[in-house]
Coordinates of C-alpha atoms in Angstrom, one line a residue:
M1 CA 30.9 -28.7 -10.3
K2 CA 32.9 -28.1 -13.5
D3 CA 36.8 -27.5 -13.7
N4 CA 36.2 -23.9 -14.6
E5 CA 33.7 -23.1 -11.8
I6 CA 34.5 -22.0 -8.1
I7 CA 32.3 -21.3 -5.2
I8 CA 32.8 -18.0 -3.4
T9 CA 31.5 -17.8 -0.1
A10 CA 29.9 -14.4 0.9
S11 CA 30.8 -12.9 4.5
A12 CA 28.2 -14.2 7.1
N13 CA 28.9 -10.9 9.1
R14 CA 27.8 -8.6 6.5
I15 CA 24.8 -10.6 5.4
V16 CA 23.7 -10.7 8.9
D17 CA 24.2 -6.9 9.2
A18 CA 22.4 -6.3 6.0
L19 CA 19.5 -8.4 7.0
S20 CA 19.4 -6.5 10.5
N21 CA 18.6 -3.3 8.5
I22 CA 16.5 -4.5 5.7
G23 CA 13.4 -2.2 6.7
Y24 CA 11.1 -4.6 8.3
S25 CA 8.4 -2.9 10.4
L26 CA 7.7 -4.9 13.6
Q27 CA 4.1 -5.5 12.3
S28 CA 5.2 -6.6 8.8
S29 CA 7.8 -8.9 10.5
V30 CA 5.0 -10.5 12.7
C31 CA 2.7 -11.1 9.6
D32 CA 5.8 -12.8 7.7
I33 CA 6.0 -15.4 10.3
V34 CA 2.1 -15.9 10.6
D35 CA 2.5 -16.4 6.8
N36 CA 4.3 -19.7 7.5
S37 CA 2.1 -20.9 10.2
I38 CA -1.0 -20.8 7.6
S39 CA 0.8 -21.7 4.3
H40 CA 3.2 -24.3 5.4
G41 CA 2.0 -25.4 8.9
L42 CA -1.5 -25.5 8.0
A43 CA -2.3 -24.4 11.7
D44 CA -5.9 -24.1 12.9
N45 CA -4.9 -22.0 15.8
I46 CA -2.1 -19.6 16.1
Y47 CA -1.0 -18.0 19.6
I48 CA 1.2 -14.8 19.5
C49 CA 2.8 -13.4 22.7
F50 CA 4.4 -10.0 23.0
E51 CA 5.1 -8.9 26.5
Y52 CA 7.4 -6.7 28.5
I53 CA 8.7 -8.4 31.7
E54 CA 9.6 -5.2 33.7
S55 CA 11.3 -6.9 36.5
K56 CA 13.9 -8.2 34.2
D57 CA 13.6 -5.1 31.8
K58 CA 13.4 -7.7 28.8
F59 CA 10.8 -8.1 25.9
V60 CA 9.4 -11.6 25.0
F61 CA 8.1 -12.3 21.8
M62 CA 6.9 -16.0 20.7
I63 CA 4.6 -17.5 18.3
Y64 CA 3.1 -21.1 18.6
D65 CA 1.0 -22.9 16.3
D66 CA -0.8 -26.4 16.1
G67 CA 0.2 -26.9 12.4
K68 CA 1.7 -30.1 10.8
S69 CA 5.1 -28.7 11.7
M70 CA 8.4 -30.2 10.4
N71 CA 11.1 -32.9 11.2
E72 CA 14.6 -31.8 11.7
E73 CA 15.6 -32.1 8.0
K74 CA 12.8 -29.7 7.2
L75 CA 13.5 -27.4 10.0
M76 CA 17.2 -27.1 8.7
D77 CA 16.0 -26.1 5.4
A78 CA 13.5 -23.7 6.9
M79 CA 16.2 -21.8 8.6
K80 CA 18.4 -21.5 5.6
L81 CA 18.6 -18.1 3.8
G82 CA 16.5 -18.9 0.8
S83 CA 14.9 -22.0 1.7
S84 CA 13.8 -24.7 -0.7
D85 CA 10.8 -23.5 -3.2
K86 CA 9.8 -27.3 -3.8
N87 CA 7.1 -27.1 -1.2
Y88 CA 5.6 -23.8 -2.4
K89 CA 2.0 -24.1 -3.9
N90 CA 0.1 -21.7 -6.1
N91 CA -2.0 -20.2 -3.0
D92 CA 1.2 -20.1 -0.8
L93 CA 1.6 -16.9 1.2
G94 CA 5.4 -17.1 0.9
K95 CA 7.3 -16.1 -2.0
F96 CA 11.1 -15.6 -1.4
G97 CA 12.2 -18.2 1.2
M98 CA 13.4 -15.4 3.4
G99 CA 10.7 -14.5 5.5
L100 CA 11.5 -16.5 8.7
K101 CA 15.0 -15.3 8.9
T102 CA 14.8 -11.7 7.5
A103 CA 11.7 -11.0 9.7
S104 CA 13.4 -12.2 12.8
L105 CA 17.0 -10.7 12.4
A106 CA 15.5 -7.3 11.8
H107 CA 14.5 -7.3 15.1
C108 CA 16.1 -10.0 17.5
N109 CA 19.6 -11.3 17.8
I110 CA 18.5 -14.9 18.7
L111 CA 15.9 -16.9 17.0
S112 CA 14.8 -20.1 18.2
V113 CA 12.6 -22.6 16.5
I114 CA 11.1 -25.8 18.0
A115 CA 9.3 -28.0 15.9
K116 CA 7.6 -31.3 16.5
E117 CA 5.8 -33.5 13.6
N118 CA 2.9 -35.8 14.4
N119 CA 3.9 -39.0 15.9
A120 CA 7.5 -37.6 16.2
K121 CA 8.8 -38.9 19.7
Y122 CA 10.8 -35.7 20.3
P123 CA 10.8 -32.3 19.0
S124 CA 13.6 -30.8 17.0
C125 CA 15.3 -27.5 17.9
I126 CA 17.8 -24.9 16.0
I127 CA 18.9 -21.6 17.2
L128 CA 20.3 -19.0 15.0
D129 CA 22.5 -16.6 17.3
K130 CA 23.7 -13.6 15.4
N131 CA 26.6 -13.2 17.9
L132 CA 27.8 -16.8 17.3
I133 CA 27.7 -16.1 13.5
K134 CA 29.5 -12.9 13.9
S135 CA 32.1 -14.2 16.2
R136 CA 33.1 -17.0 13.6
D137 CA 31.9 -15.3 10.2
E138 CA 30.3 -18.4 9.4
W139 CA 26.6 -19.6 9.0
L140 CA 26.7 -21.5 12.4
Y141 CA 23.5 -22.7 14.1
K142 CA 22.9 -24.5 17.6
T143 CA 20.7 -27.4 18.0
L144 CA 19.4 -28.7 21.2
N145 CA 18.1 -32.1 22.3
H146 CA 14.6 -32.7 24.0
T147 CA 16.3 -32.5 27.5
E148 CA 18.1 -29.4 26.7
I149 CA 14.9 -27.9 25.2
N150 CA 12.9 -28.3 28.2
D151 CA 15.6 -26.7 30.3
H152 CA 16.6 -23.9 27.8
F153 CA 13.0 -22.6 27.3
D154 CA 11.5 -23.1 30.7
E155 CA 10.7 -19.4 31.5
E156 CA 9.3 -18.8 28.1
K157 CA 7.0 -21.9 28.0
R158 CA 5.7 -20.7 31.6
I159 CA 5.0 -17.1 30.2
L160 CA 3.2 -18.6 27.3
R161 CA 1.0 -20.5 29.3
M162 CA 0.1 -17.8 31.5
C163 CA -0.5 -15.4 28.6
F164 CA -3.1 -17.9 27.4
N165 CA -4.5 -19.6 30.7
N166 CA -2.6 -22.6 30.5
I167 CA -3.5 -24.1 27.5
D168 CA -1.7 -27.5 26.9
F169 CA 1.0 -26.3 24.8
F170 CA 4.0 -28.7 23.9
S171 CA 2.0 -31.9 24.0
D172 CA 3.9 -35.1 23.5
K173 CA 1.2 -36.3 21.4
K174 CA 0.4 -33.5 18.9
P175 CA 2.3 -31.4 16.4
Y176 CA 3.4 -27.9 17.0
T177 CA 5.9 -25.2 15.9
F178 CA 7.3 -22.7 18.7
M179 CA 9.2 -19.5 17.3
L180 CA 11.1 -17.4 19.9
W181 CA 12.9 -14.1 19.5
Q182 CA 15.4 -13.1 22.3
D183 CA 17.2 -10.0 22.7
L184 CA 14.8 -7.7 20.9
F185 CA 17.6 -4.9 20.1
S186 CA 15.8 -2.8 17.9
F187 CA 12.4 -2.4 20.0
K188 CA 14.5 -2.2 23.2
R189 CA 16.6 0.6 21.8
K190 CA 13.7 2.6 20.5
S191 CA 11.8 2.1 24.1
D192 CA 14.9 3.0 26.0
N193 CA 15.1 6.4 24.3
Y194 CA 11.9 7.4 26.2
V195 CA 13.2 9.4 29.4
S196 CA 10.1 8.8 31.6
D197 CA 8.6 5.4 32.5
A198 CA 5.1 6.6 31.6
K199 CA 6.2 7.6 27.9
R200 CA 8.1 4.5 27.6
N201 CA 5.1 2.2 28.8
N202 CA 2.8 4.3 26.6
H203 CA 5.1 3.6 23.7
I204 CA 5.3 -0.1 24.4
Q205 CA 1.3 -0.5 24.7
K206 CA 1.1 1.5 21.4
E207 CA 3.3 -0.9 19.4
Q208 CA 1.7 -3.9 21.1
A209 CA -1.9 -2.4 19.9
N210 CA -0.5 -1.8 16.3
I211 CA 0.4 -5.6 16.1
E212 CA -3.0 -6.3 17.0
S213 CA -4.7 -4.2 14.6
H214 CA -2.2 -5.0 11.6
L215 CA -3.0 -8.6 12.2
R216 CA -6.7 -8.1 12.3
M217 CA -6.5 -6.3 9.0
V218 CA -3.9 -8.4 7.1
F219 CA -5.3 -11.6 7.8
H220 CA -9.0 -10.7 8.1
R221 CA -10.2 -13.1 5.5
F222 CA -8.5 -16.2 7.2
I223 CA -9.7 -14.9 10.6
N224 CA -13.4 -14.7 9.4
G225 CA -13.0 -17.5 7.0
E226 CA -14.1 -15.4 4.0
N227 CA -13.6 -15.4 0.3
G228 CA -12.3 -19.1 0.1
A229 CA -9.6 -18.5 2.6
R230 CA -9.4 -21.4 5.1
K231 CA -10.5 -20.3 8.5
V232 CA -7.6 -19.8 11.1
N233 CA -7.9 -18.7 14.8
I234 CA -5.4 -16.1 15.8
F235 CA -4.8 -15.3 19.3
Y236 CA -2.8 -12.3 20.5
N237 CA -1.7 -11.9 24.2
G238 CA -4.6 -13.8 25.6
R239 CA -7.4 -12.7 23.5
R240 CA -9.0 -14.3 20.1
L241 CA -8.9 -11.7 17.2
D242 CA -11.7 -10.8 14.9
G243 CA -10.9 -9.9 11.6
W244 CA -11.3 -6.4 10.4
D245 CA -12.1 -5.9 6.6
P246 CA -11.0 -2.4 5.7
C247 CA -13.7 -2.3 2.9
L248 CA -16.4 -3.1 5.4
S249 CA -18.0 -5.5 2.7
K250 CA -20.5 -7.1 5.1
L251 CA -21.9 -3.9 6.7
K252 CA -25.3 -3.5 5.8
N253 CA -25.1 0.1 4.4
T254 CA -22.0 -0.5 2.3
L255 CA -22.6 0.0 -1.3
L256 CA -21.1 -2.4 -3.8
Y257 CA -20.6 -0.4 -6.7
K258 CA -21.5 -1.8 -10.2
D259 CA -21.7 -0.3 -13.8
K260 CA -21.5 -1.3 -17.3
A261 CA -18.1 -3.0 -17.0
H262 CA -19.8 -5.7 -14.8
K263 CA -21.5 -8.8 -16.3
D264 CA -24.9 -9.5 -15.3
D265 CA -24.1 -12.2 -13.1
Q266 CA -20.9 -10.7 -11.4
D267 CA -20.3 -8.5 -8.5
Y268 CA -16.8 -7.6 -9.7
I269 CA -14.8 -6.4 -12.8
G270 CA -11.9 -8.5 -14.1
Y271 CA -8.7 -7.9 -16.0
V272 CA -6.9 -10.7 -17.6
F273 CA -3.3 -10.0 -18.8
N274 CA -3.2 -13.0 -21.3
K275 CA -5.5 -15.4 -22.5
G276 CA -6.0 -18.6 -20.5
E277 CA -4.6 -16.8 -17.3
S278 CA -6.9 -16.1 -14.2
E279 CA -8.5 -12.8 -13.6
V280 CA -7.5 -10.2 -11.3
I281 CA -10.8 -9.5 -9.5
I282 CA -11.7 -5.9 -8.4
K283 CA -14.7 -5.1 -6.1
R284 CA -15.5 -1.3 -5.6
Y285 CA -17.3 -0.4 -2.2
V286 CA -18.5 3.1 -1.0
L287 CA -18.5 2.9 2.8
P288 CA -21.2 4.3 4.9
K289 CA -20.7 7.5 6.7
K290 CA -20.5 7.4 10.6
D291 CA -23.9 9.0 11.0
Q292 CA -25.4 6.0 9.1
V293 CA -24.1 3.1 11.2
D294 CA -24.4 2.5 15.1
P295 CA -21.7 4.3 16.7
S296 CA -21.0 1.3 19.1
N297 CA -19.9 -0.7 16.0
D298 CA -16.1 -1.1 16.3
L299 CA -15.9 -1.9 12.6
I300 CA -16.2 1.8 11.7
I301 CA -12.7 2.7 12.4
T302 CA -11.3 5.6 10.3
E303 CA -9.7 8.4 12.3
R304 CA -7.9 6.2 14.5
S305 CA -4.9 4.4 12.7
H306 CA -5.3 0.6 12.2
T307 CA -1.6 -0.2 11.3
D308 CA 1.7 1.1 11.9
R309 CA 1.0 3.7 9.1
S310 CA -0.1 6.8 10.7
M311 CA -2.6 7.7 8.0
K312 CA -5.2 10.5 8.1
I313 CA -8.9 9.4 7.3
D314 CA -8.7 10.4 3.5
K315 CA -5.4 8.2 3.1
W316 CA -7.5 5.0 3.7
Q317 CA -9.5 5.5 0.4
G318 CA -8.2 3.6 -2.7
L319 CA -7.2 0.0 -3.4
Y320 CA -6.5 -2.9 -1.2
F321 CA -4.1 -5.5 -2.8
Y322 CA -4.6 -9.2 -1.5
R323 CA -2.4 -11.8 -2.8
N324 CA -3.8 -15.3 -2.0
N325 CA -6.3 -13.6 0.3
R326 CA -3.5 -11.9 2.4
L327 CA -3.5 -8.2 2.3
I328 CA -0.2 -6.7 0.9
D329 CA -0.6 -3.2 0.3
Y330 CA -3.4 -0.5 0.6
G331 CA -4.3 3.3 0.2
G332 CA -4.1 5.5 -2.8
W333 CA -5.4 4.9 -6.4
Y334 CA -2.4 3.8 -8.5
D335 CA -3.7 5.4 -11.5
G336 CA -2.2 8.8 -11.1
T337 CA -5.2 10.2 -9.0
G338 CA -4.4 11.8 -5.7
T339 CA -6.6 11.3 -2.5
E340 CA -9.0 13.8 -1.5
P341 CA -11.8 14.3 1.4
H342 CA -14.7 13.7 -0.9
I343 CA -13.8 10.1 -1.9
T344 CA -12.6 9.2 1.7
Y345 CA -15.1 6.3 1.6
A346 CA -14.1 4.9 -1.7
R347 CA -12.3 1.5 -1.4
A348 CA -11.6 -1.3 -3.7
S349 CA -10.3 -4.7 -3.0
V350 CA -7.8 -6.2 -5.7
D351 CA -7.5 -10.0 -5.6
L352 CA -4.3 -11.5 -7.0
N353 CA -2.9 -15.0 -6.8
S354 CA 0.6 -16.6 -7.2
E355 CA 0.0 -16.5 -11.1
H356 CA 0.0 -12.8 -11.3
D357 CA 3.5 -12.4 -9.4
K358 CA 5.2 -11.7 -12.7
Y359 CA 3.1 -8.6 -13.4
F360 CA 3.1 -7.3 -9.9
T361 CA 6.3 -6.8 -8.0
L362 CA 6.3 -7.2 -4.3
N363 CA 9.1 -6.1 -1.9
I364 CA 10.8 -8.7 0.4
N365 CA 8.7 -8.0 3.3
K366 CA 5.5 -8.4 1.3
S367 CA 4.1 -4.9 2.3
K368 CA 4.7 -2.9 -1.0
I369 CA 3.6 -3.6 -4.4
Q370 CA 4.3 -2.2 -7.9
I371 CA 1.7 -2.7 -10.5
D372 CA 2.0 -3.6 -14.2
H373 CA 1.5 -0.4 -16.6
S374 CA -1.3 -2.1 -18.6
F375 CA -3.1 -2.8 -15.2
K376 CA -2.7 1.0 -14.6
I377 CA -4.2 2.0 -17.7
F378 CA -7.3 -0.5 -16.9
L379 CA -7.6 1.5 -13.6
K380 CA -7.8 4.6 -15.3
E381 CA -10.4 3.3 -17.4
N382 CA -12.6 1.9 -14.6
M383 CA -12.0 4.2 -11.4
P384 CA -13.2 7.8 -12.3
K385 CA -17.0 6.9 -12.3
F386 CA -16.6 4.8 -9.2
R387 CA -14.9 7.7 -7.5
A388 CA -17.5 10.3 -8.9
K389 CA -20.3 8.1 -7.4
A390 CA -18.6 7.9 -3.9
K391 CA -18.1 11.7 -4.2
E392 CA -21.9 12.0 -4.9
L393 CA -22.9 9.8 -1.8
Y394 CA -20.5 11.6 0.5
G395 CA -22.0 15.0 -0.5
G396 CA -19.1 16.5 -1.9
R397 CA -19.8 19.7 -4.0
T398 CA -19.3 19.4 -7.8
R399 CA -20.3 23.0 -8.6
E400 CA -19.3 24.1 -12.1
V401 CA -17.2 27.1 -12.0
K402 CA -18.9 29.9 -14.0
N403 CA -16.8 33.0 -13.7
S404 CA -16.6 35.6 -16.7
L405 CA -13.7 33.9 -18.4
R406 CA -15.3 30.7 -18.6
K407 CA -18.6 32.1 -19.7
N408 CA -16.7 33.5 -22.7
S409 CA -14.6 30.4 -23.6
E410 CA -15.5 30.4 -27.2
K411 CA -14.2 34.0 -27.7
L412 CA -11.1 33.0 -25.4
N413 CA -10.6 30.0 -27.9
E414 CA -10.7 32.3 -30.8
I415 CA -8.0 34.7 -29.2
I416 CA -5.4 32.0 -28.3
V417 CA -5.6 30.1 -31.6
A418 CA -5.4 33.6 -33.6
E419 CA -2.2 34.3 -31.3
A420 CA -0.9 31.0 -31.9
R421 CA -1.2 31.6 -35.8
K422 CA 0.8 34.8 -35.5
N423 CA 3.6 33.2 -33.5
H424 CA 3.7 30.3 -35.8
V425 CA 2.6 27.9 -33.1
E426 CA 1.2 24.4 -34.3
V427 CA 0.2 21.2 -32.4
I428 CA 0.6 18.2 -34.8
G429 CA -0.7 14.7 -33.8
P430 CA -3.4 12.2 -33.3
N431 CA -6.9 13.5 -33.2
S432 CA -10.5 12.5 -32.8
N433 CA -11.1 12.4 -36.7
G434 CA -8.6 9.5 -37.0
V435 CA -5.7 11.3 -38.5
D436 CA -2.2 9.9 -37.3
Q437 CA -4.0 7.6 -34.7
K438 CA -0.9 5.4 -34.5
K439 CA 1.2 8.2 -32.9
D440 CA 1.3 8.2 -29.2
Y441 CA 2.5 11.9 -29.0
V442 CA 1.8 15.1 -30.3
E443 CA 4.5 17.6 -31.8
I444 CA 4.4 21.0 -30.8
K445 CA 6.2 23.4 -33.3
N446 CA 6.9 26.9 -32.0
I447 CA 9.3 29.9 -32.6
L448 CA 12.1 28.4 -30.9
G449 CA 11.8 24.9 -32.6
G450 CA 9.4 23.1 -30.2
Y451 CA 8.9 19.6 -28.5
L452 CA 7.3 16.3 -28.1
D453 CA 4.6 15.9 -25.6
R454 CA 3.3 12.1 -24.8
D455 CA 0.3 13.3 -22.6
I456 CA -2.6 12.6 -25.4
D457 CA -5.2 12.7 -22.9
F458 CA -7.3 15.2 -25.2
L459 CA -8.2 11.9 -27.1
N460 CA -10.3 10.9 -24.0
Q461 CA -12.0 14.3 -23.6
D462 CA -15.4 15.5 -25.1
A463 CA -14.8 17.9 -27.9
E464 CA -17.1 20.4 -26.3
L465 CA -15.2 20.1 -22.9
L466 CA -11.9 21.0 -24.7
K467 CA -13.2 24.3 -26.0
K468 CA -13.8 25.2 -22.5
K469 CA -10.1 25.8 -22.3
I470 CA -9.6 25.3 -18.5
L471 CA -11.2 22.8 -16.2
G472 CA -10.5 21.3 -12.6
E473 CA -9.0 17.7 -12.3
E474 CA -7.3 15.9 -9.5
F475 CA -3.7 15.6 -9.9
S476 CA -1.5 12.7 -8.1
D477 CA 0.9 15.5 -7.1
S478 CA -0.7 18.1 -5.1
E479 CA 2.2 20.6 -5.6
L480 CA 1.5 21.1 -9.2
L481 CA -1.0 24.0 -10.0
W482 CA -1.8 23.5 -13.6
K483 CA -1.1 21.1 -16.4
V484 CA -1.0 22.0 -20.2
I485 CA -2.7 19.3 -22.4
P486 CA -1.7 20.3 -26.3
D487 CA -4.6 19.6 -28.7
P488 CA -4.3 19.8 -32.3
R489 CA -7.9 20.9 -32.7
H490 CA -8.0 23.9 -30.1
L491 CA -4.2 24.2 -29.5
M492 CA -4.4 23.5 -25.8
L493 CA -6.5 22.6 -22.8
V494 CA -5.3 23.8 -19.2
K495 CA -6.3 21.7 -16.2
I496 CA -6.0 23.2 -12.6
N497 CA -5.4 20.8 -9.9
K498 CA -8.3 20.3 -7.6
L499 CA -6.1 19.0 -4.8
H500 CA -4.0 22.0 -4.7
N501 CA -5.1 24.6 -1.7
L502 CA -5.7 27.4 -4.2
Y503 CA -8.4 25.4 -5.8
K504 CA -9.9 24.3 -2.5
L505 CA -9.8 27.9 -1.3
Y506 CA -11.5 29.6 -4.0
Y507 CA -13.1 27.4 -6.4
E508 CA -15.2 25.2 -4.2
E509 CA -17.0 27.9 -2.7
E510 CA -20.9 28.1 -3.4
D511 CA -22.8 31.1 -5.0
G512 CA -20.0 32.4 -7.1
K513 CA -18.5 34.3 -4.0
Y514 CA -15.2 34.1 -5.8
D515 CA -15.8 34.3 -9.3
K516 CA -13.6 37.4 -9.9
I517 CA -10.8 35.8 -8.1
T518 CA -11.2 32.5 -10.1
A519 CA -11.6 34.3 -13.5
I520 CA -8.2 36.1 -12.6
I521 CA -6.3 32.7 -11.7
D522 CA -7.6 31.4 -15.0
S523 CA -6.5 34.1 -16.9
V524 CA -3.1 33.8 -15.5
L525 CA -2.9 30.1 -15.9
I526 CA -4.1 30.4 -19.5
S527 CA -1.4 32.9 -20.1
L528 CA 1.2 30.8 -18.5
A529 CA 0.0 27.8 -20.4
Y530 CA 0.2 29.6 -23.7
T531 CA 3.8 30.9 -22.8
E532 CA 4.8 27.4 -22.3
I533 CA 3.3 26.3 -25.9
C534 CA 5.0 29.1 -27.5
Y535 CA 8.6 28.8 -25.9
K536 CA 9.0 25.5 -24.3
T537 CA 11.6 23.3 -26.1
E538 CA 13.1 19.7 -25.3
N539 CA 16.0 21.7 -23.8
T540 CA 13.8 23.7 -21.3
E541 CA 11.2 21.2 -20.5
Q542 CA 12.7 20.6 -16.9
L543 CA 12.8 24.3 -16.5
F544 CA 9.0 24.8 -17.1
E545 CA 8.2 21.9 -14.9
D546 CA 10.2 23.5 -12.0
I547 CA 8.5 26.8 -12.6
N548 CA 4.8 25.1 -12.3
R549 CA 5.9 23.1 -9.1
N550 CA 7.7 25.9 -7.5
T551 CA 4.7 28.3 -8.0
G552 CA 2.5 25.7 -6.7
K553 CA 4.7 24.9 -3.7
I554 CA 4.8 28.6 -2.5
L555 CA 1.3 29.1 -2.9
N556 CA 0.6 26.1 -1.0
K557 CA 2.6 27.4 1.8
L558 CA 1.2 31.0 1.5
I559 CA -2.1 29.3 2.3
D560 CA -1.1 27.1 4.8
N561 CA 0.3 29.9 6.9
K562 CA -3.0 32.1 6.2
I563 CA -1.1 34.6 4.3
I564 CA -3.5 34.2 1.6
S565 CA -7.2 33.3 3.0

């Protein structure tokens, strides 16, 4: 240390409190611990026991694995906040060196780890007790020798053996790692909030089931030994788990989607950020509907939640991000497209490795991901046709709206453009003829000055489509009702949100039942969009957006409450 450098020690109390409230769900915490067993322990078998001992009104949570384990020095490093990264490999499931501690302290007050390397005479044991740390405001740990270990954990060892039919745990001749949570304050507090024993027991059983289903999904490639993942057996509360692939890629009637973006010999599309780097691999699937499979096949689980996220069936659609074969985040399209019922069975796996960490941001508990902007553009280019195919197979209606306004779109266009000229409204920017192609915006000049608009989506639209003046599209925000797309050639295009309740109520009906109503709605939206082009300025952009959002929000509520039907 240099003369002008000092060490300032953080308060252990405050850090412990922060770690206890970091936002880990119980399911994601368990997965973080399992990551260590797979990556660092190289375990073949992982045993997880989460039981409620009713006679003592306490919860027992423990994980035992038969991996290579650690000596005392390595165990001390593993118990540090921000453990050493020198042992991390490119295919490692760990990332921050925090998982064991943060995952544990979010749910328990006492974390104990027993580790025994192969050929070691005795195991090592370190205990992290939050009460001890807070009493002294220092990072103090307890250690136990081999005799004390046997006495201290006698009851937990007995419960573990009973849970798994007296398997030979804690052998003197084999390596192992045993992790124990004691005083599960968070889970007990939630359980104690239930007044009746029946509701309390139901809550406990539900959480136990959620852990099981989450493990089956997050580690399904390891459990099943798929996609190059090393096969690992995971046992939970006495049972060996089967992996559950949310894309159902091995199911007979699942369609692996291919288009022109695929190379002849590939079943995926790839994206490379920079030359020489490995590809992000995307495989797109359309799952079979329930009536196309054997109803006894428990792989077809859609209505009932498979995780702690209480998601409706349509929320399972979208992308499933894997990092080194471990599922990280899932659900949703990440390209600005919202979910909708007719693409419920469209799902895509996105495979990343450690090399891609600089482009994709993970949260600390490795359950959420933020994607790079260039990758988002790639998704916008490669997902629409896939979703359209899924909608086609699902049987979703793709009826073209043919009301009186849309049948007269050419005349409508003439009227709008003529009115714009009278009011000195002009749209200037890149167009399909190659003029001003370098601009990433359009400039709208109007009687109040005007504004810049960076939505240049018209460049990707067919010229004939733009002449139609109004068309339906899925927005990522279901509350927005319409969107104005300025266009240098035809002044503007208006898009109406297919995910809005108003669209679903009137525009998706067959046989022109509501053509008069849709013509009126189209007329109103065209008028509102024209007003926006004429009068919006940089100072009033937020005002116009608020008008749009509040209009859409109120209409949604009116329809939800059957006031409009």
